[in-house]
N, CA, C and O of each residue as an XYZ file, in Angstrom:
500
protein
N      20.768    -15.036      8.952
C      21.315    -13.755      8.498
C      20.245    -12.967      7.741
O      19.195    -13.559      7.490
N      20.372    -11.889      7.408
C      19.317    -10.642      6.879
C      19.341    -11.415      5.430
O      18.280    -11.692      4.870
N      20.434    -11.699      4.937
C      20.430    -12.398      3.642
C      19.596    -12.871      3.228
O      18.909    -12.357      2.346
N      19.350    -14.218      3.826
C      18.948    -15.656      3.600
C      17.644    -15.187      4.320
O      16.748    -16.024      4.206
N      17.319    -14.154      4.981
C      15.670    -13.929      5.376
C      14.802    -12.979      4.029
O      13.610    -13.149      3.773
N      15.811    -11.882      3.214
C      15.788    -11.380      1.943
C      15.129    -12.290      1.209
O      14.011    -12.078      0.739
N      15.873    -13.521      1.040
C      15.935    -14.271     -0.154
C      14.471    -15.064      0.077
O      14.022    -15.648     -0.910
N      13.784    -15.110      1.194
C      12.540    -16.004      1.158
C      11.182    -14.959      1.541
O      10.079    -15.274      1.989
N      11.736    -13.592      1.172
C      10.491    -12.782      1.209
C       9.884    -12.203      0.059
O      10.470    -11.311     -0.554
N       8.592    -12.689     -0.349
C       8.041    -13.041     -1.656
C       8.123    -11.256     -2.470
O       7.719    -10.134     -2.166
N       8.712    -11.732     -3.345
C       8.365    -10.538     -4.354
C       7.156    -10.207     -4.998
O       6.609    -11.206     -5.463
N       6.367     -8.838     -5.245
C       5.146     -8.860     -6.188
C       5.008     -9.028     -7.244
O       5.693     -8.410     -8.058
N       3.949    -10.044     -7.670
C       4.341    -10.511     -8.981
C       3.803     -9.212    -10.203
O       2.825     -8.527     -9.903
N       4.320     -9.040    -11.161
C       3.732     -7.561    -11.767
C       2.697     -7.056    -12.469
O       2.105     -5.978    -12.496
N       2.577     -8.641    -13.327
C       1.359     -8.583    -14.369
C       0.426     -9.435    -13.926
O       0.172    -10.478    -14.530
N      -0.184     -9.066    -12.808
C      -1.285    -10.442    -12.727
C      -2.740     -9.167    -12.427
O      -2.493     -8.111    -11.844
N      -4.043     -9.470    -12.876
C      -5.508     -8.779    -12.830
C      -5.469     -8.995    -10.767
O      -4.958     -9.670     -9.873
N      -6.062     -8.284    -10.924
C      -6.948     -7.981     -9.460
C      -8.029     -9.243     -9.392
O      -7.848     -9.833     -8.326
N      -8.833     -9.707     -9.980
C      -9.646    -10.676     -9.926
C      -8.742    -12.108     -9.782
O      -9.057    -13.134     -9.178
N      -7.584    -11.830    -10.504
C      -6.901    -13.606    -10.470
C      -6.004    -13.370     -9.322
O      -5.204    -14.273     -9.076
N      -5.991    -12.138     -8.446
C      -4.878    -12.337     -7.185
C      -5.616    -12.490     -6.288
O      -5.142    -12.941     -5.245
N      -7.547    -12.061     -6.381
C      -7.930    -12.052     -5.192
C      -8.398    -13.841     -5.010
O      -8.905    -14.270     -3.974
N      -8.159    -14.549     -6.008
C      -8.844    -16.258     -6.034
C      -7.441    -17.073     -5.856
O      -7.609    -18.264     -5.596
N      -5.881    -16.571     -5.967
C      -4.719    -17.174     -5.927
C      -4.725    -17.745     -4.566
O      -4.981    -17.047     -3.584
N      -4.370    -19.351     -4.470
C      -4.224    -20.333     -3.452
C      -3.523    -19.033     -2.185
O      -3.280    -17.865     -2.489
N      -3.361    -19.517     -1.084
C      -2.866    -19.090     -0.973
C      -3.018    -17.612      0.220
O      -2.421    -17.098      1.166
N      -4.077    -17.458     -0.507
C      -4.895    -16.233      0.183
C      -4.619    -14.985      0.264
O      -3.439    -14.643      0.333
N      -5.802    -13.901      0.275
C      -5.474    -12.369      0.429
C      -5.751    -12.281      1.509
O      -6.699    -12.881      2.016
N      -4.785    -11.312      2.261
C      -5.032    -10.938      3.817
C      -6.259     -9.907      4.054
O      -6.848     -9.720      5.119
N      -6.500     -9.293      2.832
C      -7.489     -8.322      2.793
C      -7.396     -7.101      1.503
O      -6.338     -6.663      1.050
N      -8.361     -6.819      1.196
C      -8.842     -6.368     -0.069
C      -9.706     -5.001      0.629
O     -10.465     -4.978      1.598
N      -9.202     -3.774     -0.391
C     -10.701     -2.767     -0.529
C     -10.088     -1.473     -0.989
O      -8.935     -1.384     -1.412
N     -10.899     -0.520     -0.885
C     -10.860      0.931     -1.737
C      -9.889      1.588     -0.768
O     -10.221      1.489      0.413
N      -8.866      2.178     -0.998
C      -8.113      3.573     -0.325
C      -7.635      4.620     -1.080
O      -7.007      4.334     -2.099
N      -7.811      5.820     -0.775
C      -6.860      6.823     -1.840
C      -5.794      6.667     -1.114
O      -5.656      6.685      0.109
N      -4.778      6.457     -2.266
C      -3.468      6.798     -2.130
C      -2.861      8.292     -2.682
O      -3.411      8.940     -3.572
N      -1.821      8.642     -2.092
C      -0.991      9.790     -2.294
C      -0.143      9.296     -3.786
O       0.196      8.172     -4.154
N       0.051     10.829     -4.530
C       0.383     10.362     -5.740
C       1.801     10.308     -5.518
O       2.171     11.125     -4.675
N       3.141      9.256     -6.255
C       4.553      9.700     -5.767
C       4.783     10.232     -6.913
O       5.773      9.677     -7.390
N       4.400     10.979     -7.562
C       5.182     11.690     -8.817
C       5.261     13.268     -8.249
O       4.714     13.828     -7.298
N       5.984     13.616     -9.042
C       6.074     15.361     -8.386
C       5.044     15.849     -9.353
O       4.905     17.070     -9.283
N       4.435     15.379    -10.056
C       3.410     16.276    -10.797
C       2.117     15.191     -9.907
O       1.105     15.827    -10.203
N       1.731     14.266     -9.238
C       0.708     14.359     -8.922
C       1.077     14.328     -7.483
O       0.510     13.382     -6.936
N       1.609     14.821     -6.901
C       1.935     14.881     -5.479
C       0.457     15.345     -4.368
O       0.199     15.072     -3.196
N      -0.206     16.084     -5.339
C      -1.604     16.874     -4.904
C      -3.074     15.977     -4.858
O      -4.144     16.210     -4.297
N      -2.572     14.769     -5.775
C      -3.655     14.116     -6.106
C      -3.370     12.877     -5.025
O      -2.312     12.529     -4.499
N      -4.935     12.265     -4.878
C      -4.883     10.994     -4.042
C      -6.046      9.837     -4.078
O      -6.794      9.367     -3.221
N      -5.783      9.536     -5.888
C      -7.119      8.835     -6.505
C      -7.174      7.443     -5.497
O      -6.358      6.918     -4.740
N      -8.687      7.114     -5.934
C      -9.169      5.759     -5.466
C      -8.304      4.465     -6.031
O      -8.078      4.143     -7.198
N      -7.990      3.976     -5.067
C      -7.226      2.769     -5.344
C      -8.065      1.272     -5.104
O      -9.060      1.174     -4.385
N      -7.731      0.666     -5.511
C      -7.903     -0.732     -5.362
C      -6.809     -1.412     -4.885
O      -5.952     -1.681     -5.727
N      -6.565     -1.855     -3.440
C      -5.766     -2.272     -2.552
C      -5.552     -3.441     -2.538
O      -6.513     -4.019     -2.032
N      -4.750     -4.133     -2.847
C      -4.900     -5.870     -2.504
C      -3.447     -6.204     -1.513
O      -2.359     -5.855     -1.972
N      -3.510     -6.852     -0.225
C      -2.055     -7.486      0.456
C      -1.998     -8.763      0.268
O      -2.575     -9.414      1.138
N      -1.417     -9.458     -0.710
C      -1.301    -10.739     -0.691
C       0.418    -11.067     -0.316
O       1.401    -10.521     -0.817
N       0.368    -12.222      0.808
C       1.413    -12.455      0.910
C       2.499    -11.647      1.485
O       3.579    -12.237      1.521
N       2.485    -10.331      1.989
C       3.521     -9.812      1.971
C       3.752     -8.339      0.873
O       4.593     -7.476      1.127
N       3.072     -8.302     -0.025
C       3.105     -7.505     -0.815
C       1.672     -6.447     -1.008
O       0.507     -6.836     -0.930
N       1.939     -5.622     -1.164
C       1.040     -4.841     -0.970
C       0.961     -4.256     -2.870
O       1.985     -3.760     -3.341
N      -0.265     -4.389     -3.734
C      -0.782     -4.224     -5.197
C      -1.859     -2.940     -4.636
O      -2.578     -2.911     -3.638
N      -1.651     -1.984     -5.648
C      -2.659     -1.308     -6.037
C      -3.121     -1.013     -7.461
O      -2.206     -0.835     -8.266
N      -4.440     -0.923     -7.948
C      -5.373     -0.869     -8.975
C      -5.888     -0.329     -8.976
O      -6.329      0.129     -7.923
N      -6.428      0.247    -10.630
C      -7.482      1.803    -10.426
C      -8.866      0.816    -10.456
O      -9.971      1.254    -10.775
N      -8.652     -0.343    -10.135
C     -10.381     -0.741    -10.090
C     -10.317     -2.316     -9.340
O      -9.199     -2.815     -9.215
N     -11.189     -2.871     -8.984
C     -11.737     -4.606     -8.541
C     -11.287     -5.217     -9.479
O     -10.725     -6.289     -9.255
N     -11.425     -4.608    -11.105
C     -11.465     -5.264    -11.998
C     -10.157     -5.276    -13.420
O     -10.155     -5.923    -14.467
N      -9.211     -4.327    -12.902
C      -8.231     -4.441    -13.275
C      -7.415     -5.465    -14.196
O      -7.162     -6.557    -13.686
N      -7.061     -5.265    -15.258
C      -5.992     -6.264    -15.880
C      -4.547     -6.538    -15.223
O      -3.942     -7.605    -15.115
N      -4.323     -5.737    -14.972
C      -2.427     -5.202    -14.208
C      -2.450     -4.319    -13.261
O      -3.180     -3.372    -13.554
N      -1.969     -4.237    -12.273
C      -2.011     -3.088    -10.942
C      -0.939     -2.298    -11.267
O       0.188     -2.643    -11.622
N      -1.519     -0.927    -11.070
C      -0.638     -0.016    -11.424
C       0.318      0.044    -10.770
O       1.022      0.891    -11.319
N       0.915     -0.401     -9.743
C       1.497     -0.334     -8.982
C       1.893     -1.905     -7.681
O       1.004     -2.569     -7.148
N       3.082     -2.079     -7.518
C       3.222     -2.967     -5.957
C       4.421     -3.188     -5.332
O       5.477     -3.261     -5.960
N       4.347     -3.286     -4.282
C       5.796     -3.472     -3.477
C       5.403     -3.927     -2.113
O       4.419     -3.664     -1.421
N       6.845     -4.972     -1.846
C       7.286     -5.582     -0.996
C       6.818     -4.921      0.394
O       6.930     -3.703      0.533
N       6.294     -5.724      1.425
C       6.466     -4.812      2.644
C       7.384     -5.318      3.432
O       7.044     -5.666      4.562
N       8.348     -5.422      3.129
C       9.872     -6.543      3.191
C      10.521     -4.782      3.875
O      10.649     -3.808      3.133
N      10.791     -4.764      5.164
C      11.211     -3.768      6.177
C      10.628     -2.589      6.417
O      11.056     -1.628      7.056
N       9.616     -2.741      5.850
C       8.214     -1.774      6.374
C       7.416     -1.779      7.594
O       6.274     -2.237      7.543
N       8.056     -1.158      9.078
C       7.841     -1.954      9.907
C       7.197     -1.023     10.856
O       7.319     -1.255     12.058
N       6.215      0.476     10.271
C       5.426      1.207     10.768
C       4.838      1.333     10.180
O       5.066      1.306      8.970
N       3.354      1.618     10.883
C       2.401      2.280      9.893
C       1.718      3.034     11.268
O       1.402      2.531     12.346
N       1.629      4.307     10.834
C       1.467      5.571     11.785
C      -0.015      6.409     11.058
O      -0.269      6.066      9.904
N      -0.836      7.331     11.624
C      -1.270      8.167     11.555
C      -0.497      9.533     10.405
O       0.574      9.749     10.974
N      -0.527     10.081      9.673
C      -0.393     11.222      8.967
C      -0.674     12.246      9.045
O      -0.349     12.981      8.112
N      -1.234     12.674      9.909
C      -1.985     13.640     10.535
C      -1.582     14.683      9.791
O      -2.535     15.253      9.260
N      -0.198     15.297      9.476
C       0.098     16.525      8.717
C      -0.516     16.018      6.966
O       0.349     16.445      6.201
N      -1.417     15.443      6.296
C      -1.639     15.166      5.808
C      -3.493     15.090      5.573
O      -4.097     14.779      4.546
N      -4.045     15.487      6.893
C      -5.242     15.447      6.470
C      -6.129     16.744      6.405
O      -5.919     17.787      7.023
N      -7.081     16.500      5.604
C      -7.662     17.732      4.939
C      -9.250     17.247      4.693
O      -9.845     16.358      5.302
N      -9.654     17.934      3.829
C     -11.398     17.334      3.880
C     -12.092     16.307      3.051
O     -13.173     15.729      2.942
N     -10.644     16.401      2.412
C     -11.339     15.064      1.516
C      -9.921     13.657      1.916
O      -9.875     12.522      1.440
N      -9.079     14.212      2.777
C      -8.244     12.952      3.620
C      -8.630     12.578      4.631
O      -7.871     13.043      5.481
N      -9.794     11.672      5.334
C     -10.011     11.941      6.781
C      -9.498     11.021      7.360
O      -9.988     10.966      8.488
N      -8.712     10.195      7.193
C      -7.883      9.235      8.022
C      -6.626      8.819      7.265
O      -6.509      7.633      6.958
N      -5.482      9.875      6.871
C      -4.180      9.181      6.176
C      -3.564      8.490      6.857
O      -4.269      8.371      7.860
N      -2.428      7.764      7.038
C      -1.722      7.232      7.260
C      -0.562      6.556      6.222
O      -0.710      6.513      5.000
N       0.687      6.009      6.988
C       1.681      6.394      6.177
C       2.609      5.004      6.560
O       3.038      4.773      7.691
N       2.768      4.347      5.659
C       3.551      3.024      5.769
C       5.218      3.196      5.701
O       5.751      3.831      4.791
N       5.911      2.605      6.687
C       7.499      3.310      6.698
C       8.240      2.325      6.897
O       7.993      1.334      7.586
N       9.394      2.623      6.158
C      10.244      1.733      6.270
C      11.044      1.678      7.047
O      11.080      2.834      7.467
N      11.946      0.982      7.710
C      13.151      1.185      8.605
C      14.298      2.153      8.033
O      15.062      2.843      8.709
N      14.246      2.048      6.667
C      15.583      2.673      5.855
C      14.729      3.776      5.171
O      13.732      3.643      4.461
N      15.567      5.225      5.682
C      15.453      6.186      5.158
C      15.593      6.421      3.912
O      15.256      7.536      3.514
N      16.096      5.493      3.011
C      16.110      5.451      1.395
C      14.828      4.944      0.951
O      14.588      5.254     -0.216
N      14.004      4.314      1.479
C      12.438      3.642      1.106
C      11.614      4.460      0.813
O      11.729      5.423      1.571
N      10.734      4.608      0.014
C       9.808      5.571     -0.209
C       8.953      5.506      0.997
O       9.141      4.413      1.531
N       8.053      6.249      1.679
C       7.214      6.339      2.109
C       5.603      6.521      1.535
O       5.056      7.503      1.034
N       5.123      5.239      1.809
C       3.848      5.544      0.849
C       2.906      5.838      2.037
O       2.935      5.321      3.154
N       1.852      7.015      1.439
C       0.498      7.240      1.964
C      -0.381      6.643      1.301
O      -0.406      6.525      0.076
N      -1.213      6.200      2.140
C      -3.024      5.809      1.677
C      -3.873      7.193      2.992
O      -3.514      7.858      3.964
N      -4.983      6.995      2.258
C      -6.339      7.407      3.485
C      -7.331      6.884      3.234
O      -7.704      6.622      2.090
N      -8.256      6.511      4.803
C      -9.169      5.977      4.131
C     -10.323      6.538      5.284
O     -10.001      7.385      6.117
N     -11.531      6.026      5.228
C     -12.658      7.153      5.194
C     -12.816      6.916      7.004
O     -13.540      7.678      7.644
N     -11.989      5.690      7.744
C     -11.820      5.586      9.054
C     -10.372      4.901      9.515
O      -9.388      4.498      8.896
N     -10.812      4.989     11.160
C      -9.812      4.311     11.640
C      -9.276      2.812     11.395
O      -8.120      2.390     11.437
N     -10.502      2.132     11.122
C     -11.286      1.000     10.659
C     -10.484      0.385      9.304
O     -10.094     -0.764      9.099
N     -10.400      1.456      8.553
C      -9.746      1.242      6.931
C      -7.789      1.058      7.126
O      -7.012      0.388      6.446
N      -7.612      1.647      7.913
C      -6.166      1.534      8.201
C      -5.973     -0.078      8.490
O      -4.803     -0.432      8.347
N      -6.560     -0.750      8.733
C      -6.336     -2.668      9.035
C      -6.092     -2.917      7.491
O      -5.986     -4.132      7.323
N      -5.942     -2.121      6.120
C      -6.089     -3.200      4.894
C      -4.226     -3.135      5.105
O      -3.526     -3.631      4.223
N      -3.538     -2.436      6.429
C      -1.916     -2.083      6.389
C      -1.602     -3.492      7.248
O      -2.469     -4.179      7.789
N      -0.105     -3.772      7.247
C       0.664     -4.759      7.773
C       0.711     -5.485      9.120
O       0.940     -6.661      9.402
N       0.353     -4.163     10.030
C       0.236     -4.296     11.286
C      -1.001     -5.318     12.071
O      -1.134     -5.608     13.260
N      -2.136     -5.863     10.378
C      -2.948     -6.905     11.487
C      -2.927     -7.743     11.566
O      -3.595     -8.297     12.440
């Protein structure tokens, strides 16, 4: 049942550094720099450098490698596109793309990154 598949899909843990998630047993699927899109309505315009980490299922972002706490993370628990953004790029976006959920209540998060190449740090590899 959807339940009991819920219940064994790892949550992000909240307070852990970027340096102690990228050495956790276990393994990172992949690590590196992307701007992300801001979700606040006051930085909606902005799309600072992130520090990306997918461990497990969960997708962490950090304003650095070296981070104490990631500003940010979530589940990719029914996130089951990741598309091109195209209405989204501009001269300093040259490859967005946009991670989606099945459920129209999910946020939709953007990253970009400087190729086609950079889109693999998403779910789909």
């Amino acid at each position: 049942s959807m339940a009991s598949l819920e219940m064994c899909w790892p949550a992000p843990m909240r307070a852990i550094g970027a340096q102690n998630l990228l050495t956790m047993p276990g393994g990172v699927s992949t690590c590196g720099y992307l701007h992300k899109k801001g979700g606040s309505q006051f930085s909606l315009m902005k799309w600072p450098l992130r520090y990306i980490i997918l461990h497990k299922g969960c997708v962490y972002y950090f304003k650095s490698s070296t981070s104490a706490a990631p500003q940010g993370a979530f589940s990719l628990n029914g996130y089951n596109r990741v598309m091109r953004a195209a209405e989204e790029t501009t001269s300093n976006n040259v490859f967005p793309f946009k991670i989606v959920h099945f459920s129209k209540k999910h946020r939709i998060w953007l990253f970009s990154g400087a190729s086609e190449e950079e889109r693999r740090v998403s779910p789909d590899t």
